[in-house]
Amino acid sequence: MNAPTAFDRPDRLGGAPSRAEAGRHVGPHVGPHVGAPLPRPNAKRLLAGRGAYVTDLKLPRMLHAAFVRSPFAHARIVRIDVAAARAMPGVALVATGADLAKLCTPWVGTLDHFKGMKSAPQLPLPLERVTWSGQAVVAVVAESRAAAEDAAELVEVEYEELPVLADLDAALAPDAPRIVPEFADNLCFRSVVETGEVDEIFAAAAHVVEVDMAFGRHTGVTLEPRALIADYDASENRLTVHHATQTPFQFQDLYARHYGLPEARVRVVAPDVGGSFGIKLHVYHEDMAVIGLAMLAGRPVKYVADRLEAFVSDIHARDHRVRAKAALDADGRLLAIAAEDETAIGPFSTYPRTSAVEGNQVIRLIGAPYRLEAYRGDLRVVFQNKTQTSQYRAVGHPIACAVTEHLMDRAAARLGLDPFDIRARNLIPDDAYPCASATGYRFEKLSHEACLARLKALMDHDRLRADQAAARARGVHRGIGIAAFVEITNPTPAFYGVGGARISAQDGAVIAVTPSGEVRCTISVTEQGQGTEAIIGQIVADYLGVPQEVVRVITGDTETTPHGGATWACRGAGIGGETALQAAKKLKANVLKVAAAILQARPGDLDLVDGQVVEAAGGAARLSLAEVARIAFFRSDTLPPGTDAQLTVAHHYAPSGYPFAFTNGVHGCHVEVDAETGLVKILKHFVVEDCGRVINPLLVEEQVRGGVVQGLGAAFFEECRYDGNGQLVNGSLADYLVPMACEMPDIVIAHMETPTLDTELGAKGCGEAGTAASAAAALNAVNDALAPLGAVLTQIPMTPARILKALGAF
């Protein structure tokens, strides 16, 4: 998406084509809204004596798509009139849902292992009804984005408004209108997880603490918006999509299946992407529409979601309402937790990963760091007339963590204990592993006790408490909050494959020594700014035995990289890294076999260090890698008979031990609250995290810092606010607040290392550790600051208005 392509240039040899020439690319309309496809250029001629090629036929100029969006959150489509739009200069085609439905089969966002889950079939554009404000209804394709937008304004759509379900209570009411008329209710999914004698333990407990919590939905606001270019070649029945996505192979499969194309003839190119955070994992209606538009137009079609579109079409997340309680004995030992989570997801479940995974992880991660005798989690996933919600960085973790850690602070206050002390009494001991959580997650090895002790020292807790007391004497309200977390990483096929989704849990790598002695690694994990390519290059260099600067890592192209799951759930280092390591070891063994044949030595007596074949015993250099490559590629005739000079290797790896490689850690937050204005100053934030083996400390720390900033954004600033008619009222960066550098504190990070034994590398994920617990720690810190004033916050984000309301100001 960054580098210009031939389709961005007016003409290969310079100079824009005339209007008349450009006009030849728009054929007569076939059917009500569709332009005729154009022949593709295939003839070239060589200019004698010049050595330059020119095309006999003009390259097809790229078209641009814009969408007519519904102004209503729920309405029936009565009539669509596209005549005026179709007649606008530069318009190539106008397409409705019916046009694209002829090409694209519907999709349904359910997973087989979520028993009873339901969702309506979806198409690129709706046929009969719109179900959220901002839903794309008609597509206009023109020579420029401006022309497409101008024409889109002339499309007339007549709607008949339907009842809008804008909140959970309205959607859950027994007599509520159905968002999907064929369904008996507005529940997408319900799940209950229960272990032990929950009710009996609560009835006999010495202490019970309860909380009702609400979490505001928010969205990703990535630096680069969603974008793609689709190019369909009818002569070869071949589709090429340049797509700002995390998961190119997932979309290769989806585009092939839903548009009836052979998978081998679908290529998805995902270059370095400007941030994803999970929102670029999902199937979006506009993206699927663009594929069909390119097929109808016979020319490449580009679509980039602008910021206003992003707010009403990018997935939202975290729209939860949770009621929870904890039972403790007289000594402050945690006995049981019961939680009810109601989460709103919009009118559909997203495809193919669903909108139920977030809530499912909430009820399965509540209480995860602690020993429990009993647990009950009750999840209800609810349809409503708002933008779809689904997976966003640290899926479900911030909700589960905030609920758990707020309960722990309430329990500490009830028993007169310091928050550190009550956690020390209840965390799963570091010598208890392997063990399982009350919800059935199996933990290989975590380090809660060590992390808690490290955080207390890192924060200089006693000094902060003394500072807090002195500040309170001056009328200054400072607070300290902590929050422990467990994070899911390195997922196996038990995550999606078990549910029938064609989402790979394995990754592949192909590593080759080039004839010049450099190293090229093509790998299925992808780059969205988190440093995937740097990590893979570092692993290959270290284990192969070459300088990192000679290693080139290539990602994000289904045509040139091996198949794999790509980057999500913090699997880049843990799964992609292990894949690269094993491929590098294979290649090193091959290099040493060839070198041994050249040197008439034994492979075991040699090693590869800094690009030189050396004697393993003394380290004396014998041969460069470049020389080994030269002989293998160009003088294999000089090698002994039977020498297998294989300098390219492939390796695929899928985790097969524990279903997940869980990581853990603990956050601390220090804040100052102005009781007169409700403003919060975040003084400092602390993180101790254990992501297994740390490969690159700088990248780990910056991943954690970025995650902390996103978590604090959710804690204090970010919220998609709707009115009673389902209209997003703050859908722009003028009204939707994101954290700025000036508002963020110093973030101090320390590491623990508990490598997973499921892999040789021992790495787990780290990308969601910062987001998982930062909001929970901030919530506890604000409540600690307000404790002398008798105020308690239970809603995120903690805006000044909500703080003042808790203080009784209005």
mmCIF file of N, CA and C in Angstrom, residues 33 64-69 80 82 85 91-97 99-100 124-126 136-142 148 151-152 155 285-286 289-290 292-293 296 301:
data_model
loop_
_atom_site.group_PDB
_atom_site.id
_atom_site.type_symbol
_atom_site.label_atom_id
_atom_site.label_comp_id
_atom_site.label_asym_id
_atom_site.label_seq_id
_atom_site.Cartn_x
_atom_site.Cartn_y
_atom_site.Cartn_z
ATOM 1 N N HIS A 33 -26.707 -1.664 -13.156
ATOM 2 C CA HIS A 33 -25.692 -0.833 -12.515
ATOM 3 C C HIS A 33 -24.265 -1.195 -12.885
ATOM 4 N N HIS A 64 -11.581 3.858 -8.063
ATOM 5 C CA HIS A 64 -11.692 4.104 -6.630
ATOM 6 C C HIS A 64 -13.134 3.910 -6.199
ATOM 7 N N ALA A 65 -13.315 3.297 -5.043
ATOM 8 C CA ALA A 65 -14.653 2.996 -4.540
ATOM 9 C C ALA A 65 -15.027 3.925 -3.399
ATOM 10 N N ALA A 66 -16.280 4.299 -3.366
ATOM 11 C CA ALA A 66 -16.876 5.007 -2.238
ATOM 12 C C ALA A 66 -18.228 4.356 -1.967
ATOM 13 N N PHE A 67 -18.711 4.515 -0.740
ATOM 14 C CA PHE A 67 -19.930 3.820 -0.345
ATOM 15 C C PHE A 67 -20.985 4.789 0.151
ATOM 16 N N VAL A 68 -22.218 4.502 -0.242
ATOM 17 C CA VAL A 68 -23.376 5.190 0.320
ATOM 18 C C VAL A 68 -23.734 4.445 1.605
ATOM 19 N N ARG A 69 -23.826 5.176 2.709
ATOM 20 C CA ARG A 69 -24.034 4.542 4.021
ATOM 21 C C ARG A 69 -25.390 4.904 4.606
ATOM 22 N N ILE A 80 -33.993 1.968 -4.235
ATOM 23 C CA ILE A 80 -32.687 2.544 -4.526
ATOM 24 C C ILE A 80 -32.708 3.076 -5.961
ATOM 25 N N VAL A 82 -30.195 4.807 -8.659
ATOM 26 C CA VAL A 82 -28.795 5.121 -8.927
ATOM 27 C C VAL A 82 -28.619 5.828 -10.268
ATOM 28 N N ALA A 85 -26.420 9.025 -10.233
ATOM 29 C CA ALA A 85 -25.023 8.704 -9.911
ATOM 30 C C ALA A 85 -24.334 8.035 -11.078
ATOM 31 N N VAL A 91 -17.732 7.955 -13.651
ATOM 32 C CA VAL A 91 -18.269 6.818 -12.909
ATOM 33 C C VAL A 91 -18.205 5.571 -13.791
ATOM 34 N N ALA A 92 -17.592 4.517 -13.261
ATOM 35 C CA ALA A 92 -17.461 3.273 -14.016
ATOM 36 C C ALA A 92 -18.606 2.319 -13.743
ATOM 37 N N LEU A 93 -19.049 2.251 -12.502
ATOM 38 C CA LEU A 93 -20.192 1.415 -12.184
ATOM 39 C C LEU A 93 -20.763 1.812 -10.839
ATOM 40 N N VAL A 94 -22.003 1.446 -10.651
ATOM 41 C CA VAL A 94 -22.688 1.581 -9.367
ATOM 42 C C VAL A 94 -23.275 0.214 -9.065
ATOM 43 N N ALA A 95 -23.011 -0.294 -7.866
ATOM 44 C CA ALA A 95 -23.447 -1.652 -7.531
ATOM 45 C C ALA A 95 -24.242 -1.649 -6.237
ATOM 46 N N THR A 96 -25.291 -2.449 -6.220
ATOM 47 C CA THR A 96 -26.105 -2.647 -5.023
ATOM 48 C C THR A 96 -25.827 -4.033 -4.458
ATOM 49 N N GLY A 97 -26.486 -4.336 -3.354
ATOM 50 C CA GLY A 97 -26.321 -5.650 -2.756
ATOM 51 C C GLY A 97 -26.702 -6.771 -3.693
ATOM 52 N N ASP A 99 -26.399 -6.856 -6.953
ATOM 53 C CA ASP A 99 -25.347 -7.072 -7.953
ATOM 54 C C ASP A 99 -24.231 -7.948 -7.404
ATOM 55 N N LEU A 100 -23.801 -7.648 -6.184
ATOM 56 C CA LEU A 100 -22.679 -8.388 -5.609
ATOM 57 C C LEU A 100 -23.101 -9.773 -5.124
ATOM 58 N N PRO A 124 -21.818 -8.760 1.062
ATOM 59 C CA PRO A 124 -21.050 -7.508 1.011
ATOM 60 C C PRO A 124 -21.909 -6.272 1.234
ATOM 61 N N LEU A 125 -23.066 -6.213 0.595
ATOM 62 C CA LEU A 125 -24.002 -5.103 0.774
ATOM 63 C C LEU A 125 -25.374 -5.692 1.062
ATOM 64 N N PRO A 126 -26.199 -5.025 1.866
ATOM 65 C CA PRO A 126 -27.483 -5.608 2.271
ATOM 66 C C PRO A 126 -28.478 -5.652 1.122
ATOM 67 N N ALA A 136 -22.669 0.190 4.943
ATOM 68 C CA ALA A 136 -22.575 0.447 3.505
ATOM 69 C C ALA A 136 -23.756 -0.187 2.791
ATOM 70 N N VAL A 137 -24.400 0.583 1.884
ATOM 71 C CA VAL A 137 -25.604 0.126 1.203
ATOM 72 C C VAL A 137 -25.395 0.034 -0.309
ATOM 73 N N VAL A 138 -24.718 1.017 -0.888
ATOM 74 C CA VAL A 138 -24.473 1.065 -2.332
ATOM 75 C C VAL A 138 -23.006 1.416 -2.548
ATOM 76 N N ALA A 139 -22.390 0.811 -3.553
ATOM 77 C CA ALA A 139 -21.001 1.099 -3.900
ATOM 78 C C ALA A 139 -20.952 1.878 -5.206
ATOM 79 N N VAL A 140 -20.123 2.921 -5.230
ATOM 80 C CA VAL A 140 -19.896 3.708 -6.443
ATOM 81 C C VAL A 140 -18.417 3.621 -6.778
ATOM 82 N N VAL A 141 -18.120 3.293 -8.027
ATOM 83 C CA VAL A 141 -16.738 3.137 -8.474
ATOM 84 C C VAL A 141 -16.488 4.134 -9.598
ATOM 85 N N ALA A 142 -15.412 4.929 -9.437
ATOM 86 C CA ALA A 142 -15.147 5.999 -10.406
ATOM 87 C C ALA A 142 -13.649 6.168 -10.601
ATOM 88 N N ALA A 148 -16.098 9.469 -7.138
ATOM 89 C CA ALA A 148 -16.956 8.434 -6.560
ATOM 90 C C ALA A 148 -17.800 9.006 -5.424
ATOM 91 N N ALA A 151 -20.566 11.245 -6.823
ATOM 92 C CA ALA A 151 -21.664 10.456 -7.386
ATOM 93 C C ALA A 151 -22.477 9.776 -6.288
ATOM 94 N N ALA A 152 -21.800 9.360 -5.236
ATOM 95 C CA ALA A 152 -22.503 8.689 -4.139
ATOM 96 C C ALA A 152 -23.550 9.597 -3.506
ATOM 97 N N VAL A 155 -26.987 9.211 -5.134
ATOM 98 C CA VAL A 155 -27.764 7.979 -4.994
ATOM 99 C C VAL A 155 -28.934 8.238 -4.040
ATOM 100 N N HIS A 285 -17.530 -5.757 5.320
ATOM 101 C CA HIS A 285 -18.418 -5.783 4.156
ATOM 102 C C HIS A 285 -17.831 -4.999 2.982
ATOM 103 N N GLU A 286 -17.241 -3.840 3.263
ATOM 104 C CA GLU A 286 -16.666 -3.039 2.177
ATOM 105 C C GLU A 286 -15.525 -3.781 1.480
ATOM 106 N N ALA A 289 -16.876 -6.329 -0.708
ATOM 107 C CA ALA A 289 -17.498 -5.679 -1.856
ATOM 108 C C ALA A 289 -16.469 -5.279 -2.898
ATOM 109 N N VAL A 290 -15.328 -4.778 -2.467
ATOM 110 C CA VAL A 290 -14.300 -4.316 -3.401
ATOM 111 C C VAL A 290 -13.837 -5.459 -4.301
ATOM 112 N N GLY A 292 -15.680 -7.953 -5.424
ATOM 113 C CA GLY A 292 -16.701 -8.064 -6.461
ATOM 114 C C GLY A 292 -16.705 -6.891 -7.414
ATOM 115 N N LEU A 293 -16.431 -5.695 -6.892
ATOM 116 C CA LEU A 293 -16.402 -4.515 -7.755
ATOM 117 C C LEU A 293 -15.296 -4.628 -8.796
ATOM 118 N N LEU A 296 -16.487 -6.965 -11.464
ATOM 119 C CA LEU A 296 -17.495 -6.350 -12.336
ATOM 120 C C LEU A 296 -16.893 -5.297 -13.250
ATOM 121 N N VAL A 301 -9.567 -1.912 -8.373
ATOM 122 C CA VAL A 301 -10.397 -1.023 -7.555
ATOM 123 C C VAL A 301 -9.718 -0.848 -6.196
#
